[in-house]
Amino acid sequence: MRDALDVRPVPASTRVLQIGPFKTGTTAIQHAASGRRAELAARGVVYPGTGLNHRWGCSALVGFTWGWTKAEAETAGPRHGQALLREVAQAPRNARIWISYERLAVLDEAQAKELCERIGGRVHVLVGLRPLRSLLASEWQQMIKSGRRPGPLDDWAQRTLDAIGDGTVARHLDHAGLVERWAGIVGSDGVTCIALDPEQPEMLPRALEGLLGLPEGLLDPPATGALRNRALTVAELELVGAVAHELREAGLTRADYMDLVGRGMIPRLLERQPGPEEARIRLGAEVAARAREVDLAAAGRVRASGVRVVGDLDRYAGVGADAGPAAEDSAGPSGLVPVEVAVAAVLGAAEQLRAAWDEAAPVAAVRTVRGSLGRRLRRRAAALAVR
C-alpha cells in the first residue's frame, strides 16, 4: 500500500507535528510510537518523552487547561514544556523529530505560530481528515464519555455545523480552515493531509512511516484488545451519560470522574461484543446531508490550498456515494445493558482507584458515595424504564 500512497520522507532534522484532530486514529498510532521509542531512535526518529503522547509538554507551551470548572482547572507546569524543548534541542542533528498531540488542532493562528517558533527548526504539520458525516457522531460520543452534556446528537451537530467557519467553537472541525491556517504558517509544502479511509485503516501508519523514512510495518498498532476503541452502542452511551450526570450531581471533579469512568467503566464496556441487534449512534439523514455538503466544500478548499494530500479527497467529500440510511432512534435507551451493572462497574472501580483521590480516604467514604449514587441511579433507571 505504501508504494501506492507515494509519501516521500521529510528532510532530515524536520520536526513533524501531528495535530490530529480528535478521532482520527491518533491514539493507536501513539501507542505504537510510545512502545517503540528505541526502534524509532535507531532509525533516526526521536519521539520525545516517556508517555503516550506530548500532551503535557505541548499544553505547557500553549497554555492549555482541562477541567469542568475554572475552580478545578488543571494546568501543565512550565517544566513539561521545558523538557520537551530541551529534548528537541538535544536530538541528533539529522534526526527527524515527531511530536503528536491531537488537541493542537484547536489552536488559533497566533497560538500555532508561537508554538512553531518555540519548537524551532523546520516544522512539517500532519493533519488527518475524517469526513464530518462520520466524525460528528464520534466527537459527540467522546464528549459524553468525558462527562460533558452536549444534548441530543442531531441538535448538537446542527449547532456545530452552524459554528464551523466562525473561528471559535468548532475551530478543529473546520477542516479547510485548519489546513489553511497551518499552511499560512509553515507554507503549503509544509503540510501533509491524510484523507482517511475507514476501509483502509493502515493508511495512517503507512503514511507516517513514509513521512518519517521508516520501514513499512514499524508503526502498526500493538496487537492487543486493550486498545480497542469501538463506538459505544445507544444503550451503552445512555448508561455512561446517566452515570456521568449523577457523578457530577454528587460533586465529583473531572479528574475523579476520569478515574472512575474513563479508566474504569468505559474500558469494561468496551470489552463487550455488542450484538447485531444493538442500535448504533448515527446522524439523522437531514444532518448527515448537511455535513456532506460541508465536507464537499472543505475538500475543494483543501485541494486549492496546495498542500500535499495522501488518499482520496473525493472519497472524503462523499463524491459518488449515497447519503446513507437515517440514524437509529437514539432518543431513548434500549435496556440491553442494565444501569445497575454500570453502577457496579463504576463504583467497584472507586474502591480500586480511591488512592488516586486520597490515599487517606476511608473505605466508608467511598461506600457513602456508592449508596447515594446507587439511589440516584435507581430512580433514574426507573424513569428511563431501563431494566
Coordinates of C-alpha atoms in Angstrom, one line a residue, residues 117-387:
E117 CA 8.6 29.3 16.8
R118 CA 9.2 27.8 20.2
I119 CA 9.8 24.3 18.7
G120 CA 12.2 25.9 16.2
G121 CA 13.7 24.5 13.0
R122 CA 11.8 23.2 10.0
V123 CA 8.2 22.2 11.1
H124 CA 6.1 19.9 9.0
V125 CA 2.4 19.6 10.0
L126 CA 0.4 16.4 9.6
V127 CA -3.4 16.6 9.6
G128 CA -5.8 13.7 9.5
L129 CA -9.0 14.4 7.6
R130 CA -12.1 12.3 8.5
P131 CA -15.4 13.3 7.0
L132 CA -17.7 15.2 9.3
R133 CA -20.6 13.0 8.3
S134 CA -18.9 10.2 10.3
L135 CA -16.7 12.3 12.6
L136 CA -19.5 14.3 14.3
A137 CA -21.2 11.3 15.9
S138 CA -17.8 10.1 17.2
E139 CA -17.0 13.5 18.6
W140 CA -20.4 13.7 20.3
Q141 CA -19.9 10.3 21.9
Q142 CA -16.5 11.4 23.2
M143 CA -18.0 14.4 24.8
I144 CA -20.5 12.3 26.7
K145 CA -17.7 9.8 27.7
S146 CA -15.7 12.7 29.0
G147 CA -18.6 13.8 31.3
R148 CA -19.9 16.7 29.2
R149 CA -23.5 17.4 28.4
P150 CA -23.9 18.3 24.7
G151 CA -27.6 17.5 24.4
P152 CA -29.2 15.3 21.6
L153 CA -26.8 14.3 18.8
D154 CA -28.6 16.0 15.9
D155 CA -29.2 19.2 17.8
W156 CA -25.6 19.4 18.8
A157 CA -24.4 18.5 15.3
Q158 CA -26.6 21.3 13.8
R159 CA -25.2 23.8 16.2
T160 CA -21.7 22.6 15.4
L161 CA -22.2 22.9 11.7
D162 CA -23.5 26.4 12.2
A163 CA -20.3 27.2 14.2
I164 CA -17.9 25.8 11.6
G165 CA -16.1 28.7 10.0
D166 CA -16.6 31.2 12.7
G167 CA -13.1 30.6 14.1
T168 CA -14.1 29.8 17.6
V169 CA -16.3 27.0 18.9
A170 CA -15.6 24.4 16.1
R171 CA -12.1 25.5 15.0
H172 CA -10.8 21.9 14.8
L173 CA -13.8 20.7 12.8
D174 CA -13.4 23.4 10.2
H175 CA -11.1 21.2 8.2
A176 CA -10.5 23.6 5.4
G177 CA -9.8 26.5 7.8
L178 CA -7.5 24.2 9.8
V179 CA -5.4 23.3 6.8
E180 CA -5.3 26.9 5.5
R181 CA -4.3 28.2 9.0
W182 CA -1.3 25.9 9.3
A183 CA -0.3 26.3 5.7
G184 CA -0.2 30.0 6.2
I185 CA 2.4 29.5 9.0
V186 CA 4.6 26.7 7.6
G187 CA 3.9 27.0 3.9
S188 CA 1.7 24.7 1.8
D189 CA 4.7 22.4 1.2
G190 CA 5.0 22.1 5.0
V191 CA 1.6 20.5 5.4
T192 CA 0.5 16.9 4.7
C193 CA -3.1 15.9 4.9
I194 CA -4.2 12.3 5.1
A195 CA -7.7 11.7 3.7
L196 CA -8.6 8.8 6.0
D197 CA -10.5 5.8 4.6
P198 CA -12.3 3.6 7.1
E199 CA -11.8 0.7 4.7
Q200 CA -8.0 1.2 4.8
P201 CA -7.1 1.6 8.5
E202 CA -3.5 1.0 7.6
M203 CA -3.3 4.3 5.7
L204 CA -2.2 6.4 8.7
P205 CA 0.7 4.2 9.8
R206 CA 1.9 3.7 6.2
A207 CA 1.8 7.5 5.5
L208 CA 3.6 8.3 8.7
E209 CA 6.2 5.6 8.0
G210 CA 6.8 7.2 4.6
L211 CA 6.9 10.7 6.0
L212 CA 9.5 9.7 8.7
G213 CA 11.6 7.4 6.5
L214 CA 10.7 4.3 8.4
P215 CA 10.3 0.7 7.2
E216 CA 6.8 -0.5 6.5
G217 CA 5.0 -2.1 9.4
L218 CA 7.0 -0.4 12.2
L219 CA 4.0 1.7 13.2
D220 CA 1.4 -1.0 13.1
P221 CA -0.7 -0.7 16.3
P222 CA 0.2 -3.3 19.0
A223 CA -1.9 -6.4 18.8
T224 CA -3.9 -6.1 22.0
G225 CA -7.5 -5.8 22.8
A226 CA -6.8 -3.1 25.4
L227 CA -6.6 -0.5 22.6
R228 CA -10.0 -1.4 21.2
N229 CA -11.8 1.9 20.6
R230 CA -15.1 0.9 19.1
A231 CA -18.1 3.2 19.3
L232 CA -20.5 2.7 22.1
T233 CA -24.0 1.5 21.3
V234 CA -27.1 3.6 22.1
A235 CA -27.7 1.6 25.3
E236 CA -24.1 1.8 26.5
L237 CA -23.9 5.5 25.8
E238 CA -27.2 6.1 27.7
L239 CA -25.6 4.4 30.7
V240 CA -22.5 6.4 30.5
G241 CA -24.5 9.6 30.2
A242 CA -26.7 8.7 33.2
V243 CA -23.7 7.8 35.4
A244 CA -21.8 11.0 34.3
H245 CA -24.9 13.1 35.3
E246 CA -25.2 11.5 38.7
L247 CA -21.4 11.7 39.4
R248 CA -21.4 15.4 38.5
E249 CA -24.5 16.0 40.6
A250 CA -22.7 14.3 43.5
G251 CA -19.9 16.8 43.2
L252 CA -17.1 14.7 41.7
T253 CA -14.3 16.6 39.9
R254 CA -13.4 15.8 36.3
A255 CA -10.2 14.1 37.5
D256 CA -12.1 11.8 39.8
Y257 CA -14.7 11.2 37.0
M258 CA -11.9 10.2 34.6
D259 CA -10.5 7.7 37.1
L260 CA -13.9 6.1 37.7
V261 CA -15.5 6.2 34.3
G262 CA -12.7 6.9 31.8
R263 CA -10.4 4.3 33.2
G264 CA -13.0 2.1 35.0
M265 CA -16.4 1.8 33.5
I266 CA -15.8 2.5 29.8
P267 CA -12.9 0.0 29.3
R268 CA -15.2 -2.6 30.8
L269 CA -18.0 -1.7 28.4
L270 CA -15.5 -1.9 25.5
E271 CA -14.7 -5.4 26.4
R272 CA -18.2 -6.4 25.4
Q273 CA -19.0 -7.6 21.9
P274 CA -22.3 -5.9 21.1
G275 CA -24.9 -8.0 19.3
P276 CA -26.0 -7.1 15.8
E277 CA -29.4 -6.1 17.2
E278 CA -27.9 -3.3 19.4
A279 CA -28.6 0.1 17.9
R280 CA -25.6 2.3 17.0
I281 CA -25.4 6.1 17.1
R282 CA -25.7 7.8 13.7
L283 CA -26.6 11.2 12.4
G284 CA -30.1 11.7 11.2
A285 CA -30.5 11.9 7.4
E286 CA -31.0 15.7 7.3
V287 CA -28.0 16.5 9.4
A288 CA -25.8 13.9 7.6
A289 CA -26.7 15.5 4.2
R290 CA -25.7 18.9 5.6
A291 CA -22.4 17.5 6.9
R292 CA -21.8 16.0 3.5
E293 CA -22.2 19.5 1.9
V294 CA -19.6 20.9 4.3
D295 CA -17.2 18.0 3.5
L296 CA -17.6 18.7 -0.2
A297 CA -16.8 22.4 0.2
A298 CA -13.9 21.6 2.5
A299 CA -12.4 19.2 0.0
G300 CA -12.4 21.9 -2.6
R301 CA -10.6 24.3 -0.4
V302 CA -8.0 21.8 0.8
R303 CA -7.3 20.9 -2.8
A304 CA -6.9 24.6 -3.7
S305 CA -4.5 25.2 -0.8
G306 CA -1.7 23.4 -2.5
V307 CA -0.8 21.2 0.5
R308 CA 0.2 17.6 0.0
V309 CA -2.8 15.2 0.2
V310 CA -2.4 11.5 0.8
G311 CA -5.5 9.5 -0.1
D312 CA -8.7 10.3 -2.0
L313 CA -10.3 13.7 -1.3
D314 CA -13.3 12.8 -3.4
R315 CA -13.9 9.9 -1.1
Y316 CA -13.6 12.2 1.9
A317 CA -16.1 14.5 0.2
G318 CA -18.6 11.7 -0.4
V319 CA -18.5 12.2 -4.2
G320 CA -20.3 9.4 -5.8
A321 CA -21.5 7.9 -2.5
D322 CA -25.1 7.9 -1.3
A323 CA -26.1 9.7 1.8
G324 CA -26.6 6.5 3.8
P325 CA -29.6 5.4 5.9
A326 CA -31.2 7.6 8.5
A327 CA -30.0 7.3 12.1
E328 CA -31.2 4.8 14.5
D329 CA -33.6 6.2 17.1
S330 CA -31.3 7.2 19.9
A331 CA -33.7 9.3 21.9
G332 CA -34.3 6.6 24.5
P333 CA -32.4 3.7 26.0
S334 CA -32.7 0.1 24.7
G335 CA -32.4 -1.6 28.0
L336 CA -29.8 -4.1 26.7
V337 CA -27.2 -3.0 29.3
P338 CA -28.8 -2.6 32.8
V339 CA -27.9 0.6 34.6
E340 CA -27.2 -1.3 37.7
V341 CA -24.4 -3.2 36.0
A342 CA -22.8 0.1 35.0
V343 CA -23.2 1.4 38.6
A344 CA -21.5 -1.7 39.9
A345 CA -18.6 -1.3 37.4
V346 CA -18.1 2.4 38.2
L347 CA -18.4 2.2 42.0
G348 CA -16.4 -1.1 42.2
A349 CA -13.6 0.8 40.4
A350 CA -14.0 3.6 43.0
E351 CA -12.5 1.4 45.8
Q352 CA -9.7 0.1 43.5
L353 CA -8.9 3.7 42.4
R354 CA -9.5 5.6 45.6
A355 CA -5.8 6.0 46.1
A356 CA -5.9 8.3 43.1
W357 CA -8.3 10.6 45.1
D358 CA -6.7 10.5 48.5
E359 CA -4.8 7.5 50.0
A360 CA -6.1 8.5 53.4
A361 CA -9.8 8.4 52.5
P362 CA -11.6 5.7 54.4
V363 CA -13.4 3.0 52.5
A364 CA -16.5 4.1 54.4
A365 CA -16.5 7.4 52.5
V366 CA -16.5 5.6 49.2
R367 CA -19.4 3.4 50.4
T368 CA -21.3 6.5 51.3
V369 CA -20.9 7.8 47.8
R370 CA -21.9 4.4 46.5
G371 CA -25.1 4.5 48.5
S372 CA -26.0 8.0 47.4
L373 CA -25.3 7.3 43.7
G374 CA -27.0 4.0 43.8
R375 CA -30.2 5.6 45.0
R376 CA -30.0 8.3 42.4
L377 CA -29.3 5.9 39.6
R378 CA -32.1 3.5 40.6
R379 CA -34.5 6.5 40.4
R380 CA -33.1 7.5 37.0
A381 CA -33.3 3.9 35.8
A382 CA -36.9 3.6 36.7
A383 CA -37.7 6.9 34.9
L384 CA -35.8 5.6 31.8
A385 CA -37.5 2.2 32.0
V386 CA -34.1 0.5 31.9
R387 CA -34.1 -3.0 33.3

